Amino acid sequence: MAEVLRPDLCVIGAGSGGLSVAAIAASFGVPVVLIERDRMGGDCLNVGCVPSKALIAAGGLAQDIREAGRFGLGRADPQVNMARVRDHVRSVIDAIAPNDSAERFAALGVRVIKAEARFTGPRTVEAGGFTIEARRFVLATGSRPSAPPILGLDTVPYLTNETVFELSRRPERLIVIGGGPIGLELAQAHRRLGAEVIVLEAARLLPRDDPEMATVLERALVAEGVEIRAGAKIERVEQRYARIVAVLRAGDAEETIEGSHLLVAAGRRPVTDGLGLEAAGIGFDRTGVQVDKGLRTTNRRVYAIGDCAGPGGGPYKFTHVANYHAGRVIRSALFRLPVKVDTRAIPRVTYTDPEIAAVGIAEEEARAAKTAFRILRWPVAENDRAQAERSTVGHVKALVARNGRILGCAIAAPHAGDLIVPWALAVAKGLKAQDLANLVFPYPTMSEVTKRAAVEFLRPSAQRPIVRRIVEFARKFG
Ligand SMILES: Cc1cc2nc3c(=O)[nH]c(=O)nc-3n(C[C@H](O)[C@H](O)[C@H](O)COP(=O)(O)OP(=O)(O)OC[C@H]3O[C@@H](n4cnc5c(N)ncnc54)[C@H](O)[C@@H]3O)c2cc1C
């Protein structure tokens, strides 16, 4: 007979979302069962954010060595040992893993079950020989890479984020299918580590970002030698001896792209299979588990958060979104407070060089909504710190309402992911450009690009005749 556990909360999936819910609930003394079938930490720690940022850091250093001459130092061709780079990536994961470990969660009072979970009824889950009858359940099962419908893809070996960080030899020529954040981050990192890289994207690069920012990044990637084929129609892929070949079609013409490796980074799909969702009366489709604005599924006892949540959870799939969802669910499940997911102030970042970050609404969206707005721009090249560090590519582009209220911002710049934070606060709190313009920023920091963009809002006022007359008067009689 299976042992029956009756916790307040049962969380399925110990990735970014599940771990957050479990840790917060346990900190309030709530009995929690956490079930994980694979590695604690989920995608973010093991095959996502952490290894990708560690690889990007290695690539960035290789690029610094190449460009050292600009700083008056001896430049060199970096000696890349991919097996050692892989060890670096692994050791970064190992350094963070204890925070997400079963031992740590057990110490917090969470009952961790290492097994596959499956609903057997509307209020029952089975896992590892246990039957769990919880007051509330949280589905946090994440997503996995999806394979685009390309002829022949199932007949060739290809890499995904689940395998690419395991490479112990540098790909000689890497074909990347997908010009979204994951594809471009990995494309640039591999290029900087010495691989030839070609990116094939069916639409345009970073299709969900402001085209202006995508262009800045495209130029930077091309300058580093990444080949980009936007609008590529891949007709088929095939293996020719040890090579992978992608056949592109443009009208009647066929073009053959050859590579030593193929990386597919063309979208992700939510994990909903094998969970017995039907048995629990939980609706789902290919967009994920059906949730309302409060992240509740069609079974009121069950919430879904993070990458597995459908459109009700918002359009963004990030670790910080999974964490945000976790906080919402705690409010609802533990405190019975009403919650509504609001993704307006959620920052989105692509960790290339330059980084691309955005928050709030973009220009296209504002035009489509017929919102009256002004655009404030400021180039990174006008920033003294950026000049000192010889990292001057990119600009800030903020959208403000006529009264100065900040509607959104997009940034292409070094550390744009950090620079976007005050703009996210501004969008969340309804701050105005004047608020940022009046804030004192430390000199010389990259953060001053925010102030300078915000000050642009005041520029037309400085030109108004009345303001000119006041200044003139003050000069004469002051
Ligand atoms: C290459 C890459 C880079 C990324 N970089 C970033 C980044 O820089 N910043 C960022 O914010 N986001 C990034 N992301 C996205 C981020 O990784 C995800 O948004 C985040 O991991 C989602 O968290 P989650 O809790 O929903 O799912 P996950 O972290 O994937 O966790 C889900 C867990 O559920 C488990 N599970 C599934 N089914 C069951 C079952 N039946 N029983 C038990 N356990 C189960 C899985 O094994 C897994 O451990 C990146 C993603 C990738 C692929």
mmCIF file of N, CA and C in Angstrom, residues 53 56 179-186 188 206-209 217 221 318 320 347-358 411-413 415-417:
data_model
loop_
_atom_site.group_PDB
_atom_site.id
_atom_site.type_symbol
_atom_site.label_atom_id
_atom_site.label_comp_id
_atom_site.label_asym_id
_atom_site.label_seq_id
_atom_site.Cartn_x
_atom_site.Cartn_y
_atom_site.Cartn_z
ATOM 1 N N LYS A 53 24.932 31.528 -19.450
ATOM 2 C CA LYS A 53 25.663 32.732 -19.030
ATOM 3 C C LYS A 53 27.127 32.426 -18.739
ATOM 4 N N ILE A 56 28.701 32.265 -22.138
ATOM 5 C CA ILE A 56 28.799 33.645 -22.656
ATOM 6 C C ILE A 56 29.977 34.364 -21.993
ATOM 7 N N GLY A 179 16.743 32.508 -34.557
ATOM 8 C CA GLY A 179 17.396 33.783 -34.244
ATOM 9 C C GLY A 179 16.709 34.506 -33.115
ATOM 10 N N GLY A 180 16.198 33.732 -32.143
ATOM 11 C CA GLY A 180 15.638 34.331 -30.931
ATOM 12 C C GLY A 180 16.732 34.464 -29.881
ATOM 13 N N PRO A 181 16.354 34.830 -28.654
ATOM 14 C CA PRO A 181 17.365 35.048 -27.613
ATOM 15 C C PRO A 181 18.305 33.856 -27.407
ATOM 16 N N ILE A 182 17.766 32.643 -27.303
ATOM 17 C CA ILE A 182 18.636 31.498 -27.004
ATOM 18 C C ILE A 182 19.592 31.234 -28.171
ATOM 19 N N GLY A 183 19.055 31.251 -29.397
ATOM 20 C CA GLY A 183 19.892 31.001 -30.574
ATOM 21 C C GLY A 183 21.007 32.029 -30.702
ATOM 22 N N LEU A 184 20.685 33.297 -30.476
ATOM 23 C CA LEU A 184 21.692 34.346 -30.669
ATOM 24 C C LEU A 184 22.731 34.357 -29.551
ATOM 25 N N GLU A 185 22.282 34.118 -28.315
ATOM 26 C CA GLU A 185 23.259 34.055 -27.214
ATOM 27 C C GLU A 185 24.284 32.954 -27.493
ATOM 28 N N LEU A 186 23.783 31.794 -27.904
ATOM 29 C CA LEU A 186 24.688 30.664 -28.121
ATOM 30 C C LEU A 186 25.512 30.856 -29.391
ATOM 31 N N GLN A 188 26.624 33.752 -30.611
ATOM 32 C CA GLN A 188 27.725 34.682 -30.337
ATOM 33 C C GLN A 188 28.788 34.034 -29.449
ATOM 34 N N LEU A 206 15.391 38.340 -33.336
ATOM 35 C CA LEU A 206 14.655 38.794 -32.149
ATOM 36 C C LEU A 206 13.267 39.299 -32.534
ATOM 37 N N PRO A 207 12.430 38.415 -33.088
ATOM 38 C CA PRO A 207 11.139 38.876 -33.616
ATOM 39 C C PRO A 207 10.240 39.543 -32.579
ATOM 40 N N ARG A 208 10.487 39.308 -31.297
ATOM 41 C CA ARG A 208 9.611 39.916 -30.287
ATOM 42 C C ARG A 208 10.170 41.233 -29.746
ATOM 43 N N ASP A 209 11.334 41.636 -30.255
ATOM 44 C CA ASP A 209 11.934 42.881 -29.771
ATOM 45 C C ASP A 209 11.765 44.007 -30.765
ATOM 46 N N LEU A 217 21.938 44.713 -32.734
ATOM 47 C CA LEU A 217 22.574 43.434 -32.415
ATOM 48 C C LEU A 217 23.056 42.730 -33.679
ATOM 49 N N LEU A 221 26.799 41.366 -34.365
ATOM 50 C CA LEU A 221 27.103 39.947 -34.618
ATOM 51 C C LEU A 221 27.832 39.783 -35.946
ATOM 52 N N PHE A 318 10.509 33.263 -18.592
ATOM 53 C CA PHE A 318 11.805 33.540 -17.980
ATOM 54 C C PHE A 318 11.800 33.015 -16.552
ATOM 55 N N HIS A 320 12.672 34.811 -14.000
ATOM 56 C CA HIS A 320 12.081 35.834 -13.115
ATOM 57 C C HIS A 320 10.566 35.860 -13.242
ATOM 58 N N PRO A 347 10.645 42.808 -17.206
ATOM 59 C CA PRO A 347 11.742 43.042 -18.139
ATOM 60 C C PRO A 347 12.095 41.785 -18.935
ATOM 61 N N ARG A 348 12.483 42.009 -20.192
ATOM 62 C CA ARG A 348 12.935 40.902 -21.055
ATOM 63 C C ARG A 348 14.377 41.209 -21.473
ATOM 64 N N VAL A 349 15.247 40.206 -21.348
ATOM 65 C CA VAL A 349 16.657 40.472 -21.672
ATOM 66 C C VAL A 349 17.238 39.359 -22.536
ATOM 67 N N THR A 350 18.012 39.759 -23.528
ATOM 68 C CA THR A 350 18.823 38.823 -24.310
ATOM 69 C C THR A 350 20.276 39.132 -23.977
ATOM 70 N N TYR A 351 20.998 38.088 -23.521
ATOM 71 C CA TYR A 351 22.335 38.327 -22.942
ATOM 72 C C TYR A 351 23.448 38.210 -23.971
ATOM 73 N N THR A 352 23.264 38.907 -25.086
ATOM 74 C CA THR A 352 24.324 38.992 -26.090
ATOM 75 C C THR A 352 25.183 40.206 -25.747
ATOM 76 N N ASP A 353 26.146 40.505 -26.600
ATOM 77 C CA ASP A 353 26.928 41.737 -26.455
ATOM 78 C C ASP A 353 26.766 42.526 -27.750
ATOM 79 N N PRO A 354 26.052 43.670 -27.758
ATOM 80 C CA PRO A 354 25.416 44.289 -26.601
ATOM 81 C C PRO A 354 24.196 43.494 -26.138
ATOM 82 N N GLU A 355 23.863 43.654 -24.841
ATOM 83 C CA GLU A 355 22.631 43.047 -24.359
ATOM 84 C C GLU A 355 21.439 43.840 -24.900
ATOM 85 N N ILE A 356 20.331 43.131 -25.066
ATOM 86 C CA ILE A 356 19.101 43.779 -25.527
ATOM 87 C C ILE A 356 18.071 43.609 -24.419
ATOM 88 N N ALA A 357 17.536 44.718 -23.928
ATOM 89 C CA ALA A 357 16.558 44.622 -22.840
ATOM 90 C C ALA A 357 15.357 45.495 -23.162
ATOM 91 N N ALA A 358 14.216 45.107 -22.640
ATOM 92 C CA ALA A 358 13.003 45.895 -22.874
ATOM 93 C C ALA A 358 12.039 45.715 -21.725
ATOM 94 N N ILE A 411 16.515 48.911 -24.634
ATOM 95 C CA ILE A 411 17.925 49.311 -24.552
ATOM 96 C C ILE A 411 18.792 48.274 -25.256
ATOM 97 N N ALA A 412 19.686 48.752 -26.102
ATOM 98 C CA ALA A 412 20.763 47.911 -26.630
ATOM 99 C C ALA A 412 22.032 48.523 -26.073
ATOM 100 N N ALA A 413 22.718 47.812 -25.213
ATOM 101 C CA ALA A 413 23.901 48.380 -24.566
ATOM 102 C C ALA A 413 24.604 47.292 -23.774
ATOM 103 N N HIS A 415 25.435 45.582 -20.570
ATOM 104 C CA HIS A 415 24.679 45.515 -19.301
ATOM 105 C C HIS A 415 23.268 46.084 -19.388
ATOM 106 N N ALA A 416 22.658 46.007 -20.567
ATOM 107 C CA ALA A 416 21.287 46.524 -20.711
ATOM 108 C C ALA A 416 20.339 45.847 -19.716
ATOM 109 N N GLY A 417 20.627 44.589 -19.372
ATOM 110 C CA GLY A 417 19.783 43.863 -18.417
ATOM 111 C C GLY A 417 19.768 44.530 -17.054
#
